[in-house]
């Protein structure tokens, strides 16, 4: 049993935001006891003023199933617990869930592997991740999928994987979606390779709708792109290259939103970067399409100007765009058009990123800085509350894939993150094999202190968290 004492407990699914103790037992949350204690009727004696204006009676709901013996923990000798964590001044929340990571395993393990990727995730507060299918070989068969899932079980967190939509990422032949789902696939994506054949996309959506599964789309029409990874605009003009215009993204987002509306499929628009694409997702949702959208921390933090400062470390697909786009992404987060924050964690070797700008691969690390970037750039400026940030980084990703996580109530999995929302720290060194991040050397606010998965501490020591 683990006792987490005196933390600010946030559970967006339950409307919970109170100071409380949390008891973990047998891989589950046993109870959540408000710091004020409980009356004989099982209600909170004095309601804690929730930072997000959450009524105190929500706390009573969260603890309603706790038996009296467990509730008495607060007065018990702490020696009954295998570990006691003092979370005074910290936030205790459901473990983060990332629906978009690249662990490069199998085939590209010089960049990352499932074990180092999982360590990076744990350091970032993530207890569940969904790997993309663009490995070597591609995850378009049960054998490769089985390898990823089995290796994932050897880590301290939950490592899931999507399978490919098309065989060999060629966009011509559907994979055996039904068989791959039975083998454990979380959903389907050809991430990294846009699907250009509209009729094929419609067929994929029809099959996904029949199977009640998720399709995730990388939206970039290469017909409009000359050099990928850099926005077509004033910065690319100064660099003497054409780059990738927002039109490349907008055109496919518009197409796939309408196909999703027509087929009833559940679709995730991945790593959205264009303000116009946000508007199209907003319209599609209004029309009734089952369209979800994700945004990366780097897209709501940086603009195309970062390319002139950080060079290839700021090169990614889709590229960083304008300040207007960044503001429209933030508005999309605020009004719910963008459902999730996903890292698109994309490790590359130092040698690869030292190539010339137009030759280096696109992508940056994301898992170890994501929460801090959300706190620094969304919560501190007042764009989102802490509870809303947790909704974007835990609850909604779990809802998309219908996962049993993202909850903060008795009986829920003991997958938690404990972090100091006010602590500043300098980004230096990663658990990842790679270090391709424009945030190296930056000072961010919000430090993960512990990550707990399945009732076991998989990251943290109560010191500097390293």
XYZ file of C-alpha atoms in Angstrom:
466
model
C 0.000 0.000 0.000
C 1.121 3.544 -0.777
C -0.115 6.612 1.075
C 0.121 9.944 -0.754
C -0.402 12.683 1.804
C -1.566 16.287 1.628
C -1.593 16.716 -2.150
C -3.921 18.786 -4.286
C -5.911 15.996 -5.935
C -7.250 16.791 -9.408
C -9.612 14.472 -11.268
C -11.253 16.106 -14.287
C -13.564 13.127 -14.888
C -15.005 13.466 -11.387
C -14.863 17.255 -11.128
C -12.421 16.753 -8.290
C -10.027 19.455 -7.085
C -9.351 19.227 -3.361
C -6.568 18.810 -0.859
C -6.626 15.167 0.157
C -4.787 11.974 1.017
C -4.804 9.130 -1.515
C -4.356 5.456 -0.658
C -3.220 2.976 -3.306
C -3.648 -0.733 -2.747
C -3.250 -3.698 -5.089
C -2.744 -1.583 -8.192
C -5.955 0.363 -7.569
C -6.953 3.604 -5.868
C -8.384 2.447 -2.521
C -9.709 5.790 -1.323
C -9.368 9.546 -1.499
C -9.854 11.298 1.838
C -10.212 15.101 1.917
C -7.824 16.795 4.323
C -10.808 18.000 6.371
C -11.717 14.379 7.154
C -15.132 12.720 7.026
C -18.235 12.977 9.118
C -20.214 9.952 10.332
C -22.541 10.271 7.365
C -19.615 9.891 4.946
C -19.749 13.473 3.729
C -16.941 16.002 3.771
C -16.950 17.922 7.043
C -15.697 21.193 5.611
C -15.556 21.663 1.861
C -12.157 22.505 0.444
C -12.295 25.480 -1.886
C -11.454 23.971 -5.229
C -9.198 26.019 -7.439
C -11.447 25.327 -10.427
C -14.652 26.196 -8.538
C -15.481 22.522 -8.008
C -18.125 21.942 -5.360
C -17.042 20.026 -2.275
C -19.737 17.411 -2.786
C -17.723 16.064 -5.743
C -15.200 14.911 -3.187
C -17.881 12.941 -1.402
C -18.713 11.168 -4.638
C -15.077 10.252 -5.147
C -14.778 8.624 -1.733
C -18.242 7.139 -1.466
C -17.050 3.589 -2.086
C -14.241 3.628 0.466
C -14.877 1.360 3.447
C -14.589 2.767 6.948
C -11.458 0.781 7.764
C -9.619 2.333 4.837
C -10.937 5.812 5.543
C -9.400 5.649 9.000
C -5.955 5.613 7.400
C -5.305 9.242 8.254
C -5.120 8.468 11.941
C -3.264 5.190 11.519
C 0.420 4.503 12.027
C 2.206 5.220 8.758
C 4.138 1.967 9.170
C 1.170 0.062 7.733
C 2.165 1.441 4.295
C 5.031 0.243 2.158
C 5.651 3.843 1.137
C 4.432 7.244 2.291
C 4.815 10.148 -0.151
C 4.493 13.672 1.198
C 2.776 15.587 -1.613
C 2.388 18.859 0.288
C 2.434 21.670 -2.283
C 2.132 19.212 -5.181
C -0.619 18.077 -7.515
C -1.777 14.458 -7.613
C -3.556 13.599 -10.858
C -4.289 10.670 -13.169
C -1.214 9.515 -15.079
C -0.750 11.262 -18.409
C -1.745 9.479 -21.623
C 0.020 10.177 -24.927
C -1.758 8.949 -28.051
C 1.146 9.742 -30.385
C 4.726 8.549 -29.792
C 7.515 7.044 -31.878
C 9.658 4.534 -30.008
C 11.492 3.466 -33.222
C 11.385 -0.193 -32.232
C 11.776 -2.466 -34.160
C 14.348 -1.415 -36.716
C 15.523 2.071 -35.728
C 16.686 1.465 -32.189
C 19.782 3.650 -32.539
C 17.298 6.536 -32.086
C 15.110 5.019 -29.371
C 13.777 1.681 -28.220
C 10.693 0.637 -26.317
C 12.531 0.580 -22.992
C 14.253 3.967 -23.273
C 11.052 5.449 -24.669
C 9.129 4.123 -21.683
C 11.694 5.633 -19.300
C 11.328 8.990 -21.022
C 7.552 8.681 -20.730
C 7.717 7.876 -17.019
C 9.998 10.858 -16.385
C 7.432 13.032 -18.141
C 4.535 11.748 -16.019
C 3.056 9.438 -18.665
C 1.690 6.072 -17.594
C 0.182 5.107 -20.985
C 1.511 5.729 -24.493
C 0.310 4.715 -27.957
C 3.116 3.958 -30.406
C 2.862 4.726 -34.087
C 3.232 2.050 -36.761
C 6.123 3.495 -38.817
C 8.789 1.089 -37.577
C 10.960 -1.257 -39.651
C 9.198 -3.525 -40.374
C 5.955 -1.548 -40.344
C 3.311 -2.658 -37.861
C 0.969 -3.985 -40.549
C 1.001 -7.587 -39.305
C 0.311 -9.493 -36.097
C 3.922 -10.563 -35.603
C 5.376 -7.055 -35.483
C 2.457 -5.818 -33.397
C 2.988 -8.710 -30.992
C 6.665 -7.832 -30.617
C 5.903 -4.213 -29.677
C 3.216 -5.187 -27.185
C 5.311 -7.915 -25.548
C 8.321 -5.626 -25.166
C 6.003 -2.962 -23.797
C 4.893 -5.322 -21.045
C 8.504 -5.476 -19.814
C 8.545 -1.737 -19.077
C 7.041 -0.031 -16.073
C 4.252 1.685 -18.003
C 1.463 0.731 -20.413
C 2.866 0.664 -23.955
C 0.153 0.300 -26.590
C 0.504 0.409 -30.354
C -1.492 1.354 -33.400
C -1.268 -0.790 -36.503
C -1.028 0.534 -40.043
C -4.096 1.486 -42.069
C -2.516 0.310 -45.329
C -0.182 -2.570 -46.093
C 3.381 -1.273 -46.275
C 2.122 2.313 -45.865
C 1.434 2.272 -49.603
C -2.122 3.574 -49.339
C -3.505 0.868 -51.629
C -4.563 -2.187 -49.611
C -6.234 -2.178 -46.211
C -4.591 -4.129 -43.437
C -6.551 -6.848 -41.663
C -8.044 -4.404 -39.185
C -10.309 -6.946 -37.539
C -7.472 -9.411 -37.010
C -5.088 -6.728 -35.783
C -7.657 -5.437 -33.302
C -8.044 -8.967 -31.982
C -4.247 -9.107 -31.636
C -4.250 -5.986 -29.476
C -3.953 -2.976 -31.796
C -5.168 0.233 -30.131
C -6.217 1.773 -33.457
C -4.834 2.446 -36.922
C -2.581 5.039 -38.545
C -0.111 5.503 -41.386
C 1.374 8.433 -39.450
C 4.244 10.005 -41.327
C 2.752 9.080 -44.698
C -0.427 10.947 -45.694
C -3.137 8.885 -47.370
C -3.758 10.600 -50.707
C -6.447 8.401 -52.299
C -9.807 9.702 -51.108
C -11.658 6.539 -52.117
C -9.180 4.447 -50.114
C -9.623 6.728 -47.097
C -13.391 6.337 -47.344
C -13.072 2.550 -47.447
C -10.783 2.652 -44.399
C -13.249 4.818 -42.512
C -16.148 2.535 -43.368
C -14.233 -0.459 -42.031
C -13.162 1.449 -38.920
C -16.759 2.505 -38.283
C -17.894 -1.117 -38.618
C -15.265 -2.219 -36.106
C -15.776 0.796 -33.805
C -12.094 1.671 -33.818
C -10.008 4.824 -34.255
C -8.220 6.095 -37.357
C -5.483 8.718 -36.899
C -4.399 10.819 -39.868
C -1.224 12.677 -40.774
C -2.566 15.516 -42.913
C -0.029 16.908 -45.398
C -0.622 16.930 -49.150
C 2.846 16.580 -50.657
C 1.636 18.144 -53.906
C 1.885 21.539 -52.201
C 5.220 20.922 -50.420
C 8.699 21.508 -51.829
C 10.774 21.158 -48.640
C 9.067 19.590 -45.663
C 9.474 20.566 -42.033
C 9.589 24.358 -42.491
C 6.554 26.606 -42.872
C 6.151 28.401 -46.190
C 6.276 32.041 -45.093
C 8.546 34.932 -44.207
C 11.136 32.766 -42.443
C 11.402 30.292 -45.322
C 11.676 33.261 -47.693
C 14.600 34.624 -45.679
C 16.218 31.182 -45.763
C 15.781 30.997 -49.533
C 13.549 27.908 -49.542
C 9.858 27.344 -50.269
C 8.875 24.991 -47.475
C 5.454 23.576 -46.584
C 2.382 25.835 -46.729
C -0.587 25.494 -44.393
C -2.633 24.638 -47.478
C -0.983 21.207 -47.513
C -2.560 20.471 -44.138
C -5.811 22.354 -44.619
C -6.774 20.567 -47.830
C -6.543 17.075 -46.314
C -8.144 18.061 -43.013
C -11.144 19.419 -44.927
C -11.417 16.237 -46.992
C -11.138 13.849 -44.082
C -13.517 15.796 -41.834
C -16.180 15.474 -44.506
C -15.482 11.774 -45.131
C -15.694 11.201 -41.386
C -19.057 12.976 -41.333
C -20.273 10.802 -44.190
C -19.077 7.471 -42.765
C -19.574 8.008 -39.037
C -15.991 6.935 -38.341
C -14.033 8.113 -35.308
C -11.080 10.087 -36.643
C -8.137 11.759 -34.898
C -6.564 14.682 -36.757
C -2.960 14.355 -35.649
C -0.536 17.138 -34.615
C -2.738 19.965 -35.926
C -0.695 23.078 -36.731
C -2.822 25.380 -38.873
C -5.419 27.782 -37.552
C -7.581 27.152 -40.612
C -7.538 23.431 -39.844
C -8.769 24.208 -36.330
C -11.708 26.042 -37.885
C -12.518 23.061 -40.086
C -12.450 20.654 -37.140
C -14.707 23.057 -35.248
C -17.204 23.035 -38.134
C -17.024 19.236 -38.522
C -17.826 18.761 -34.841
C -20.730 21.186 -35.140
C -22.080 19.144 -38.058
C -21.886 15.966 -35.979
C -18.693 14.313 -37.218
C -16.799 12.122 -34.733
C -13.620 14.088 -35.286
C -11.023 14.535 -32.575
C -7.908 16.690 -32.792
C -4.546 16.672 -31.086
C -1.933 19.416 -30.776
C 1.685 19.091 -29.726
C 3.368 21.197 -27.036
C 5.828 22.525 -29.601
C 3.055 23.782 -31.853
C 1.313 25.737 -29.090
C 4.657 27.010 -27.759
C 6.816 27.926 -30.770
C 6.432 29.615 -34.149
C 8.334 29.470 -37.442
C 10.839 31.948 -35.945
C 12.304 29.075 -33.908
C 13.849 27.639 -37.086
C 16.201 30.627 -37.318
C 17.227 30.138 -33.677
C 17.373 26.346 -33.361
C 17.836 25.187 -36.954
C 17.016 21.517 -37.484
C 15.979 21.107 -33.829
C 12.900 23.147 -34.775
C 12.163 21.169 -37.949
C 9.088 18.927 -37.801
C 6.128 17.729 -39.877
C 3.822 19.559 -39.910
C 6.046 22.594 -39.382
C 5.876 25.329 -36.780
C 3.698 28.048 -38.243
C 2.844 31.689 -37.534
C 1.953 33.425 -34.287
C -1.620 33.751 -35.583
C -1.756 29.984 -36.069
C -0.363 29.439 -32.567
C -3.027 31.662 -31.056
C -5.753 29.835 -32.990
C -4.421 26.526 -31.663
C -4.693 27.870 -28.123
C -8.244 29.049 -28.788
C -9.026 25.558 -30.070
C -7.744 24.101 -26.798
C -9.770 26.576 -24.777
C -13.111 25.923 -26.485
C -12.689 22.156 -26.798
C -12.186 21.993 -30.557
C -8.783 20.455 -29.852
C -9.378 17.556 -27.494
C -5.891 16.360 -26.668
C -2.274 17.316 -26.200
C -0.011 14.648 -27.744
C 3.761 14.877 -27.990
C 4.570 13.260 -31.359
C 7.760 12.197 -29.535
C 10.156 11.698 -32.466
C 13.770 10.852 -31.546
C 16.579 11.267 -34.073
C 20.330 10.850 -33.748
C 22.679 13.796 -33.322
C 24.324 12.962 -36.646
C 20.990 13.049 -38.483
C 19.993 16.396 -36.989
C 23.394 17.912 -37.859
C 22.664 17.578 -41.568
C 21.705 20.716 -43.548
C 18.223 22.065 -42.839
C 16.647 20.717 -46.014
C 18.230 17.265 -45.534
C 17.806 16.588 -41.808
C 14.837 14.489 -40.660
C 11.825 16.169 -39.096
C 10.778 15.657 -35.508
C 11.698 16.471 -31.911
C 11.517 14.849 -28.486
C 8.382 15.557 -26.480
C 7.668 13.252 -23.556
C 9.959 14.758 -20.937
C 8.960 18.397 -21.463
C 5.259 18.140 -22.378
C 3.683 18.727 -18.962
C 5.995 21.614 -18.153
C 5.300 23.263 -21.519
C 1.573 22.939 -20.851
C 1.912 24.548 -17.428
C 4.321 27.240 -18.644
C 2.437 28.244 -21.796
C -1.201 27.359 -21.095
C -1.882 27.354 -17.347
C 0.376 30.198 -16.171
C -0.942 32.661 -18.804
C -4.528 31.695 -17.882
C -5.530 29.916 -21.090
C -6.419 26.665 -19.292
C -7.003 25.699 -15.682
C -4.924 22.892 -14.251
C -7.957 20.619 -14.396
C -8.477 21.443 -18.074
C -4.822 20.682 -18.790
C -5.237 17.282 -17.139
C -8.337 16.715 -19.245
C -6.309 17.322 -22.425
C -3.355 15.213 -21.287
C -5.073 12.321 -19.516
C -8.863 12.043 -19.580
C -9.576 12.803 -23.238
C -6.768 10.636 -24.653
C -8.093 7.767 -22.529
C -11.630 8.426 -23.778
C -10.552 8.361 -27.439
C -9.119 4.859 -27.112
C -11.641 3.720 -24.467
C -8.873 2.990 -21.985
C -9.377 2.194 -18.323
C -7.367 5.151 -17.047
C -7.597 8.912 -16.681
C -9.824 8.605 -13.599
C -9.286 9.655 -9.991
C -11.721 7.604 -7.913
C -11.769 4.464 -5.754
C -11.367 1.353 -7.882
C -9.599 3.203 -10.709
C -6.139 2.007 -11.746
C -3.346 3.372 -9.555
C -1.769 5.215 -12.499
C -0.848 8.658 -11.174
C 1.455 11.593 -11.700
C 2.612 13.784 -8.827
C 4.119 17.103 -9.841
C 5.151 20.462 -8.433
C 3.296 22.931 -10.631
C 5.331 25.907 -9.411
C 8.801 24.432 -9.540
C 11.180 25.812 -12.144
C 13.789 23.574 -13.716
C 16.288 23.694 -16.542
C 15.979 21.218 -19.389
C 19.283 19.354 -19.502
C 19.653 15.675 -20.260
C 17.019 13.142 -21.265
C 16.082 9.554 -20.490
C 15.569 9.186 -24.230
C 18.472 7.878 -26.316
C 18.279 11.068 -28.351
C 18.480 14.756 -27.465
C 16.865 16.498 -30.435
C 14.905 19.201 -28.626
C 14.794 22.987 -29.094
C 13.977 23.246 -25.388
C 17.424 22.128 -24.218
C 18.749 24.812 -21.865
C 15.320 26.404 -21.384
C 13.864 27.018 -17.919
C 10.315 25.680 -17.606
C 7.757 25.644 -14.817
C 6.197 22.411 -13.572
C 8.306 19.457 -12.450
C 7.252 15.808 -12.343
C 8.257 14.383 -8.963
C 6.726 10.900 -9.116
C 5.072 8.705 -11.698
C 3.136 5.716 -10.378
C 1.858 2.986 -12.692
C -0.105 -0.020 -11.526
C 0.529 1.023 -7.935
C 4.330 0.997 -8.393
C 6.616 4.030 -8.421
C 8.242 3.982 -11.854
C 9.878 7.413 -11.605
C 10.900 9.749 -8.804
C 12.694 9.877 -5.517
C 11.254 12.958 -3.861
C 14.403 14.943 -4.518
C 14.898 16.641 -7.856
C 12.991 13.882 -9.606
C 16.073 12.713 -11.477
